[in-house]
CSV table of C-alpha atoms and ligand atoms in Angstrom, one decimal:
chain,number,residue,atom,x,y,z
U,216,UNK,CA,-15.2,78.7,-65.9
U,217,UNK,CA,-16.6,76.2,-63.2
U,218,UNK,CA,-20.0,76.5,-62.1
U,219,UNK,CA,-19.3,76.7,-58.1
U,220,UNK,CA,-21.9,75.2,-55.9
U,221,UNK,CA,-23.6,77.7,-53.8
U,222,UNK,CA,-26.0,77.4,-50.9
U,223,UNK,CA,-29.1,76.1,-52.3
U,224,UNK,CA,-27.2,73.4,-52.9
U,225,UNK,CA,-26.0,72.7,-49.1
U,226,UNK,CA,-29.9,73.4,-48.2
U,227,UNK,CA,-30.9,70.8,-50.9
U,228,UNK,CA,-28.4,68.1,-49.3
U,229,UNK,CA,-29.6,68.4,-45.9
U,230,UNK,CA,-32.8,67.9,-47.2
U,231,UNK,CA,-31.6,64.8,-49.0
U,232,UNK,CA,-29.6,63.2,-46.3
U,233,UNK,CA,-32.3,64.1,-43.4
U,234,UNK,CA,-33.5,60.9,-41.9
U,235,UNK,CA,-30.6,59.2,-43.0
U,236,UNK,CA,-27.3,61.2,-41.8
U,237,UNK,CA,-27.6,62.0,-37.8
U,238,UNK,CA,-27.9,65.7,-36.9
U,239,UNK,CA,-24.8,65.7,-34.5
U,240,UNK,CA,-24.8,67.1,-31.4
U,241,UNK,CA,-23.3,70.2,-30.3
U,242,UNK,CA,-21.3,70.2,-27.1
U,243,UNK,CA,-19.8,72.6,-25.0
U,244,UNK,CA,-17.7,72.5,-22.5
U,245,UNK,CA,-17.2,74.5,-19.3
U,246,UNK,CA,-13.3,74.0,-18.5
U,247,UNK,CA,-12.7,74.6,-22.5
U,248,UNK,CA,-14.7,78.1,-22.2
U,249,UNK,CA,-12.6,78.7,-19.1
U,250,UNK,CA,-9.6,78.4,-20.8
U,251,UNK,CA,-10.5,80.3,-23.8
U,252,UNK,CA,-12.1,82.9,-21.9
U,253,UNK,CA,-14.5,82.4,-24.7
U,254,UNK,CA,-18.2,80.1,-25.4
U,255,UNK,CA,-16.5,77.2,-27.9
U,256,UNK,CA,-19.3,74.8,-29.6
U,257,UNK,CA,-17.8,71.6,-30.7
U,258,UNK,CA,-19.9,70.3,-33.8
U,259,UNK,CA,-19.3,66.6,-33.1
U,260,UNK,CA,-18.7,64.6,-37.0
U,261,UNK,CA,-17.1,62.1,-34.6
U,262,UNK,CA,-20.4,60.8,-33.8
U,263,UNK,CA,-22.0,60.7,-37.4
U,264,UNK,CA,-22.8,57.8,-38.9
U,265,UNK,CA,-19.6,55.3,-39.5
U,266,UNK,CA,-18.1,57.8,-37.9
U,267,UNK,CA,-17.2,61.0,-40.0
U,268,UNK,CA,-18.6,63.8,-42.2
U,269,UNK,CA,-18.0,62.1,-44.9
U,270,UNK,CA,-21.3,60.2,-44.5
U,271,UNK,CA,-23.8,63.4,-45.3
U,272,UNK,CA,-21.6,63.9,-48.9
U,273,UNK,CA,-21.4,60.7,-49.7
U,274,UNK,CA,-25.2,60.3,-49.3
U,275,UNK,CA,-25.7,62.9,-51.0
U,276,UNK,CA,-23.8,62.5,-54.5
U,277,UNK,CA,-25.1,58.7,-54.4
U,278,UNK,CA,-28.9,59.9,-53.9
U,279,UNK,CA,-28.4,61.8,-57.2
U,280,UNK,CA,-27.3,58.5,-59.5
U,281,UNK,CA,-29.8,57.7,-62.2
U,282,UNK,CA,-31.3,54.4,-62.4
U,283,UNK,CA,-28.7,53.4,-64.9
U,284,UNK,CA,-25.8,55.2,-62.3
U,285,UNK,CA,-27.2,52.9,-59.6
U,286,UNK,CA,-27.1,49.5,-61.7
U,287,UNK,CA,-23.4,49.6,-63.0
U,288,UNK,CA,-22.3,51.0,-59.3
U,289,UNK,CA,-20.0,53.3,-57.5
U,290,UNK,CA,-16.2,53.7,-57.5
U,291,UNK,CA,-14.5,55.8,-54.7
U,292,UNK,CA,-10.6,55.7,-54.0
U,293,UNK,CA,-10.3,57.0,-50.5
U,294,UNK,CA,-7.4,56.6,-47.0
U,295,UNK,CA,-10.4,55.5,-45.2
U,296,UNK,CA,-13.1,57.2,-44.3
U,297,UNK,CA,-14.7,58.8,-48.0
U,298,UNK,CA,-14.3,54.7,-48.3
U,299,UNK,CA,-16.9,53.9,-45.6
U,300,UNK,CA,-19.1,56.5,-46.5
U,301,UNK,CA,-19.5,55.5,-49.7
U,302,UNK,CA,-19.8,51.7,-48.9
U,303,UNK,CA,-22.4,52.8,-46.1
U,304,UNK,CA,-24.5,55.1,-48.3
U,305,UNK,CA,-23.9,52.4,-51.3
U,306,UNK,CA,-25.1,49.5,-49.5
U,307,UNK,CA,-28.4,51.9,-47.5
U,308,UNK,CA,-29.2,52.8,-51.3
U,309,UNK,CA,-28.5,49.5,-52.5
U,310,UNK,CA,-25.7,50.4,-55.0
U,311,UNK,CA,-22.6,48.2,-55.8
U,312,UNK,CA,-19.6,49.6,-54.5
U,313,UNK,CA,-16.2,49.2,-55.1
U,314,UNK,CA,-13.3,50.9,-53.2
U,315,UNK,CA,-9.6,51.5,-53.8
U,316,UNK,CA,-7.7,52.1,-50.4
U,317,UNK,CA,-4.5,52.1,-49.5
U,318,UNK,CA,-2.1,49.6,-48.4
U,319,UNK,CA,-1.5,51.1,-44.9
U,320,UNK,CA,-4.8,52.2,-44.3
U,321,UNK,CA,-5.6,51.9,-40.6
U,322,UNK,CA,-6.7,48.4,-40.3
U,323,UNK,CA,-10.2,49.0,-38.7
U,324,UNK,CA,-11.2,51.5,-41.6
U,325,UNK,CA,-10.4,49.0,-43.7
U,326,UNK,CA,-12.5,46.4,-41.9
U,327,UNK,CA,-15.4,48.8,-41.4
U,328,UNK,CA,-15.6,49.1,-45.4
U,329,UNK,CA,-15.3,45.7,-46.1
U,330,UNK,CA,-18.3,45.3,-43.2
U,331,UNK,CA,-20.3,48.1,-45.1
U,332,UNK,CA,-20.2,45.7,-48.6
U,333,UNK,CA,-17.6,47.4,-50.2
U,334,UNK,CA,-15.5,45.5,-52.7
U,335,UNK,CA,-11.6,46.6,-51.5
U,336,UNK,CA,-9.1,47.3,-53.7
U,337,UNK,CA,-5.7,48.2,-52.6
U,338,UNK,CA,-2.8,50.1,-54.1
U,339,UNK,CA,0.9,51.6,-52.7
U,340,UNK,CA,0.0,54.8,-51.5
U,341,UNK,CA,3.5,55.9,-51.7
U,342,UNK,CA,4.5,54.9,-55.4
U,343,UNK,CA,0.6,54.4,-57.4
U,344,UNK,CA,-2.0,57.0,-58.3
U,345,UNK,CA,-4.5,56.0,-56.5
U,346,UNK,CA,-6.9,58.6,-59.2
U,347,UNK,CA,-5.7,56.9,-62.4
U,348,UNK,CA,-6.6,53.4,-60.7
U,349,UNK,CA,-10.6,54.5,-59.7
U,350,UNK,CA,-10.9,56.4,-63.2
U,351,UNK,CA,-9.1,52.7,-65.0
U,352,UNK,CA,-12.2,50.6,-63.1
U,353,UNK,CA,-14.7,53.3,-63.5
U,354,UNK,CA,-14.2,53.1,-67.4
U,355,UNK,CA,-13.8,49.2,-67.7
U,356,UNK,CA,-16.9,48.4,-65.6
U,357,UNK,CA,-19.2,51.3,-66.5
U,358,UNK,CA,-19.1,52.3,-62.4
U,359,UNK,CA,-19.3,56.7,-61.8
U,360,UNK,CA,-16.5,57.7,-59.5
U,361,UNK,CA,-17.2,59.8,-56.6
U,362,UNK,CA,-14.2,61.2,-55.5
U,363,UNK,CA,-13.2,62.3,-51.7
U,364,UNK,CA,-13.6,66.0,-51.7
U,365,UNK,CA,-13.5,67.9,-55.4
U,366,UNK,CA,-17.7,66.7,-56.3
U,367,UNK,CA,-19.8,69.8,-55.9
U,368,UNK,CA,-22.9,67.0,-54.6
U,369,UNK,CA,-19.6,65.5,-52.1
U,370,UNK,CA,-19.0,69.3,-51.0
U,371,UNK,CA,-22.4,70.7,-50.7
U,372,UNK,CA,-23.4,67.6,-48.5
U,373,UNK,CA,-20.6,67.8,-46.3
U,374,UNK,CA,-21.7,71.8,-46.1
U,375,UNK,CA,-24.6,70.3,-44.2
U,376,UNK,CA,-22.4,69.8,-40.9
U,377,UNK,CA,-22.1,73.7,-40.6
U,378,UNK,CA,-25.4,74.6,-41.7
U,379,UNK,CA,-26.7,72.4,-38.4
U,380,UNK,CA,-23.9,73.9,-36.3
U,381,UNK,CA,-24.9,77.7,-37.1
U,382,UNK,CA,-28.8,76.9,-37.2
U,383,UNK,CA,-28.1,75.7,-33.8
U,384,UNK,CA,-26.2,78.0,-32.0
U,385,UNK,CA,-26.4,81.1,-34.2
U,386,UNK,CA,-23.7,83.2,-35.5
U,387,UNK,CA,-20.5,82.7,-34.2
U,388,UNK,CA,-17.2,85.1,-34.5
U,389,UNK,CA,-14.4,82.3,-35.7
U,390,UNK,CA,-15.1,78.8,-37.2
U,391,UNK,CA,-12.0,76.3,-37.4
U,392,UNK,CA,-12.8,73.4,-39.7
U,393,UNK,CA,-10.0,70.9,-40.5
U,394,UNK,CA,-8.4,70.7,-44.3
U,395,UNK,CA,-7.7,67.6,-45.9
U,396,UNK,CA,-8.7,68.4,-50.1
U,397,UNK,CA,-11.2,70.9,-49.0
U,398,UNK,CA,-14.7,69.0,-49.4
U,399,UNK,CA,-15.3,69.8,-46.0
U,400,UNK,CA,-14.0,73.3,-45.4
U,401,UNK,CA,-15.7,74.7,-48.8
U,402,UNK,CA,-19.1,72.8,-48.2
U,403,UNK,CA,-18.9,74.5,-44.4
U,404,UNK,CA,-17.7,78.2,-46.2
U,405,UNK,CA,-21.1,78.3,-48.4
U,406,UNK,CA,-22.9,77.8,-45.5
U,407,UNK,CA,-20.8,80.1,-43.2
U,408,UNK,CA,-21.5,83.1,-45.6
U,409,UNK,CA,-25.0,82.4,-45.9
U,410,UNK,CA,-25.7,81.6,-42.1
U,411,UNK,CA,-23.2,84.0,-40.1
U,412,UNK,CA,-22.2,86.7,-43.4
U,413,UNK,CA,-19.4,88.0,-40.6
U,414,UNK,CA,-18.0,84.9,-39.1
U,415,UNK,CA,-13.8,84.3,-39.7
U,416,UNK,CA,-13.0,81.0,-41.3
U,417,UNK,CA,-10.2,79.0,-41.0
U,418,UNK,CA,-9.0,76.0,-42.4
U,419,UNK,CA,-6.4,74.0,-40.5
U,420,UNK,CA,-4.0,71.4,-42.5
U,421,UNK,CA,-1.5,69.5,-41.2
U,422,UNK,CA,2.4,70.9,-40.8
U,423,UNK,CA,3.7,68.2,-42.4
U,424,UNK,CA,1.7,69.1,-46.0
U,425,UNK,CA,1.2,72.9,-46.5
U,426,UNK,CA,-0.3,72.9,-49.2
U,427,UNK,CA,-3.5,74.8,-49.1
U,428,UNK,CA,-2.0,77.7,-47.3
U,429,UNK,CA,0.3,77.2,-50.1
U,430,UNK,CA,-2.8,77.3,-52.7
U,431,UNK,CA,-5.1,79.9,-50.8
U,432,UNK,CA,-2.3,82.4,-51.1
U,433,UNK,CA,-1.1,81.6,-54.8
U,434,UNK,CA,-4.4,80.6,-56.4
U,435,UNK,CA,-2.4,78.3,-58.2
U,436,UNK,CA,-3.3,74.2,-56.7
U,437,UNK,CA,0.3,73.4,-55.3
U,438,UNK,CA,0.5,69.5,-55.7
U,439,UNK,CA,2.8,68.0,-52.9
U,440,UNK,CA,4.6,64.4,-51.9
U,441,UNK,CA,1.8,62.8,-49.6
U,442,UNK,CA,2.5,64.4,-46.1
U,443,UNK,CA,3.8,61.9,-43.2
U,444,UNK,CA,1.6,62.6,-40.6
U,445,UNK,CA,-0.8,61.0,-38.0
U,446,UNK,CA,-4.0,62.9,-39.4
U,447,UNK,CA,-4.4,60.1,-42.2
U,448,UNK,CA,-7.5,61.8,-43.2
U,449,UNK,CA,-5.5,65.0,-44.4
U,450,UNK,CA,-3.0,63.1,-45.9
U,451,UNK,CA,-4.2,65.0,-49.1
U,452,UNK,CA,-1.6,66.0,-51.9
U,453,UNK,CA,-3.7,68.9,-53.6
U,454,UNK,CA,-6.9,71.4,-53.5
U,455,UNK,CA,-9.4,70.7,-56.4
U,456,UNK,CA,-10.5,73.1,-58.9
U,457,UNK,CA,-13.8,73.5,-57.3
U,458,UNK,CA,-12.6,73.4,-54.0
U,459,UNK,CA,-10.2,76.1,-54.1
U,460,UNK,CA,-11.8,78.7,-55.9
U,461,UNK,CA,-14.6,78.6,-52.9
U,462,UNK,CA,-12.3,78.3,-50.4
U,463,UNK,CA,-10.4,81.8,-51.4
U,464,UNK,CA,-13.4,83.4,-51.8
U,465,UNK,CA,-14.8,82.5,-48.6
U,466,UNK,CA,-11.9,81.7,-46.2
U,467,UNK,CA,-10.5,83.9,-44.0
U,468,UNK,CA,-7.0,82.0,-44.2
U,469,UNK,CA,-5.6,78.6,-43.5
U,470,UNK,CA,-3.7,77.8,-40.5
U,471,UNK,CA,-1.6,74.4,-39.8
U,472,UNK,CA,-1.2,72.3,-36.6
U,473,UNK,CA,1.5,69.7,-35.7
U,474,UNK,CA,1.2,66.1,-35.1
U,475,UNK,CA,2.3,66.7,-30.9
U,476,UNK,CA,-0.8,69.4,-30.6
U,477,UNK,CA,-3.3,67.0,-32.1
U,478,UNK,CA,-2.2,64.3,-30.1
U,479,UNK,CA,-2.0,66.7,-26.8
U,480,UNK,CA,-5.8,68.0,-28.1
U,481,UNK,CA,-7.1,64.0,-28.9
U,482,UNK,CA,-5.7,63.7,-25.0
U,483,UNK,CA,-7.5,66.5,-23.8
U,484,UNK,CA,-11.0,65.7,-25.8
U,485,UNK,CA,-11.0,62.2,-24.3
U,486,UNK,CA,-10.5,63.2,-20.8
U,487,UNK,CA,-12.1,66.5,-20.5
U,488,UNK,CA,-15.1,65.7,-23.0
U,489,UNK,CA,-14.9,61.7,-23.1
U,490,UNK,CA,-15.1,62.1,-26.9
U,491,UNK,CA,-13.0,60.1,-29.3
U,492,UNK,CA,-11.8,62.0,-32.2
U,493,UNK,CA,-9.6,60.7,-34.7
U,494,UNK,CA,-6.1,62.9,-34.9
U,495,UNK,CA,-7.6,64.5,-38.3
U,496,UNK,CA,-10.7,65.5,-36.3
U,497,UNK,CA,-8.5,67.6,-34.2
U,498,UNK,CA,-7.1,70.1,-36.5
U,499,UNK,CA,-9.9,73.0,-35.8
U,500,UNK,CA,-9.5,72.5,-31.9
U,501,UNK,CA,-5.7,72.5,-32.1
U,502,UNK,CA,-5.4,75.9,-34.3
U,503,UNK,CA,-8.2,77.5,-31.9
U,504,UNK,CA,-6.0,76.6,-29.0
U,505,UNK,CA,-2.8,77.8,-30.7
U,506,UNK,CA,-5.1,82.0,-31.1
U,507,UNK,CA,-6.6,81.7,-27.6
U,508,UNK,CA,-5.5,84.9,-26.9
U,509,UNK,CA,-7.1,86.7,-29.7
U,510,UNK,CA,-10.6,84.6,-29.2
U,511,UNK,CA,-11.1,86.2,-25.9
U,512,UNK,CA,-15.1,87.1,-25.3
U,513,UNK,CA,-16.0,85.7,-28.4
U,514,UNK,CA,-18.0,82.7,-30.0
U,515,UNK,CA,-16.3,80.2,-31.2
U,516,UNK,CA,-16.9,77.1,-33.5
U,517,UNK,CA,-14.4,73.7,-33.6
U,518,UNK,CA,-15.7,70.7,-35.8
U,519,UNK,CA,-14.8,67.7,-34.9
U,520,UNK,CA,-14.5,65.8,-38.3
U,521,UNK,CA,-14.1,62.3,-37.3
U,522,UNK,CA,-14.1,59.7,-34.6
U,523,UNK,CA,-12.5,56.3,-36.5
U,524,UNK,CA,-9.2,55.4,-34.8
U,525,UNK,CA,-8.8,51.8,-33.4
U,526,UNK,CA,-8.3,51.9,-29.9
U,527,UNK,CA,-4.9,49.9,-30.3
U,528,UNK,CA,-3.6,53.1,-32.2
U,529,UNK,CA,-4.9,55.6,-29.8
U,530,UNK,CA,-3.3,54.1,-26.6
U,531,UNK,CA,0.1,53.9,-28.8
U,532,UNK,CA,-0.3,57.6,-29.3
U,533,UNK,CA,-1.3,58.7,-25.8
U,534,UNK,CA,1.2,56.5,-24.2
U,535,UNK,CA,3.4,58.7,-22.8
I,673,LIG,C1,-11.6,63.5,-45.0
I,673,LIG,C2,-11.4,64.0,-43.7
I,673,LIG,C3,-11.0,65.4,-43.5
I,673,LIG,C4,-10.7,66.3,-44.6
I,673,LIG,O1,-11.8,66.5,-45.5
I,673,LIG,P1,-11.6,67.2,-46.9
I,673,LIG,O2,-12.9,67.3,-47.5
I,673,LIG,O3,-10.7,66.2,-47.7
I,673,LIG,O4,-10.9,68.5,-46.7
I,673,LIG,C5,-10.9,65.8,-42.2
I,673,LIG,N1,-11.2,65.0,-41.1
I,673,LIG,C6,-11.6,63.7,-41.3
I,673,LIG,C7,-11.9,62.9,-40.1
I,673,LIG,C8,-11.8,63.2,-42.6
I,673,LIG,O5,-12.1,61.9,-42.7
């Protein structure tokens, strides 16, 4: 049996990351409500540091190195923005850091890393395993790999974003937090059940890659071919084994949303909220939208995971 993270742990990240991770702001918005026929609090990741959650679990697990840990360095394989975080956190905690990305990573994720000090390594997404290369370097060099999402320090910081949102606002009656491996979502369900016991979870995963609705109704961890899909930040191909136990037990169920409804909600955030949020960053406003109807007189939580598109790439996709 794994020994799950639990709440302390979320409560002992935020106290790590605090002065170093923002506490994002919550915003609301009146023509959303309207719509909704509902009070919607947008916990805004897009405008944490380098841009995503990511940051507060990053931070987090590199806090917890060892003096020896912090010498030999960090590996991380990441699409782009676990990269950043952990060549951010790296280079604030003065750790070397080396990152394997992919070859079609978006080009100003890429860049940011490189900005952050991060020694890039790049590999075919489509054809190399992108886990056996980080584990290859983290063995030759001595480094600790910190992967994306299945890390219980990655998860319980990342936890941190809801525990901000619900000692904010309160309890709310539905909470839609996008799904990539499930760092995020089971970092923000140990904080759910401890913060608002009642509140309905939902993780939402692109169409394109099922595969934790797949998982969180088998159990088993459905492994899939890596989705094609705008929200580059889901392109996950599995749950992890600490991820999904935590997500079944504390989900309420995952939901999916397409590429045309994040790019309809990325429209509607930038001109009705004049946010910038990354198509990933989407996913929780886009299922929300898709139950209107059943959210009626309620209170309802979206996180907005992430903010790191290059402006080139999100004209291309509003263009009409
Ligand atoms: C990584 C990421 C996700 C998915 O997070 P997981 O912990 O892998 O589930 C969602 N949105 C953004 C912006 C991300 O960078």
């Amino acid at each position: 049996m794994i020994d799950l993270p639990t709440y302390d742990d979320v409560a002992a990240a935020s106290e790590r990351i605090t002065g170093h991770a923002h506490k994002t702001p919550v915003m609301t918005s009146r023509t959303v409500d309207e719509a909704f026929g509902a009070r919607v609090f947008f916990k805004c990741e897009n405008l944490q540091r380098m841009g995503a959650f990511k940051f507060r679990g990053a931070f987090n697990a590199l806090s917890r190195f060892s003096p020896a840990q912090r010498k030999a360095g960090v590996v991380a394989f990441s699409s782009g923005n676990h990269a950043q975080a952990i060549a951010l956190s790296a280079r604030l905690l003065e750790i070397p850091a080396t990152i394997v990305m992919p070859h079609d990573a978006p080009a100003a994720k890429v860049a940011a890393t490189k900005g952050y000090g991060g020694n890039v390594v790049v590999y075919d997404r489509y054809k190399e395993d992108r886990e056996q290369i980080g584990r290859d370097l983290a063995a030759k060099h001595g480094l600790t790999l910190i992967p994306p999402y299945d890390h219980p320090d990655v998860l319980s910081g990342q936890g941190t974003a809801a525990k901000e949102l619900f000692e904010e606002v309160g309890p709310l009656d539905a909470f839609f937090v996008p799904l990539g491996g499930g760092g995020l979502l089971s970092g923000c369900a140990l904080a759910t059940r401890a913060l608002s016991p009642d509140c309905r979870l939902y993780g939402v995963e692109p169409d394109a890659g099922n595969d934790g609705q797949q998982s969180f109704r088998t159990g088993a961890i459905v492994h899939i071919e890596t989705p094609k899909t705008i929200a580059d930040g889901a392109q996950t191909q599995h749950l992890g084994n600490i991820t999904l136990p935590i997500i079944r037990r504390d989900v309420t169920d995952i939901l999916t949303a397409s590429d045309a409804q994040l790019v309809d909600c990325m429209g509607f955030i930038a001109t009705r909220m004049k946010l910038v949020v990354e198509p990933t960053g989407c996913l929780g406003f886009a299922a929300a939208r898709q139950r209107k109807a059943e959210l009626k007189g309620q209170r309802i939580g979206v996180l907005l995971s992430g903010g790191n598109v290059d402006m080139a790439r999100f004209a291309s996709l509003l263009a009409p």
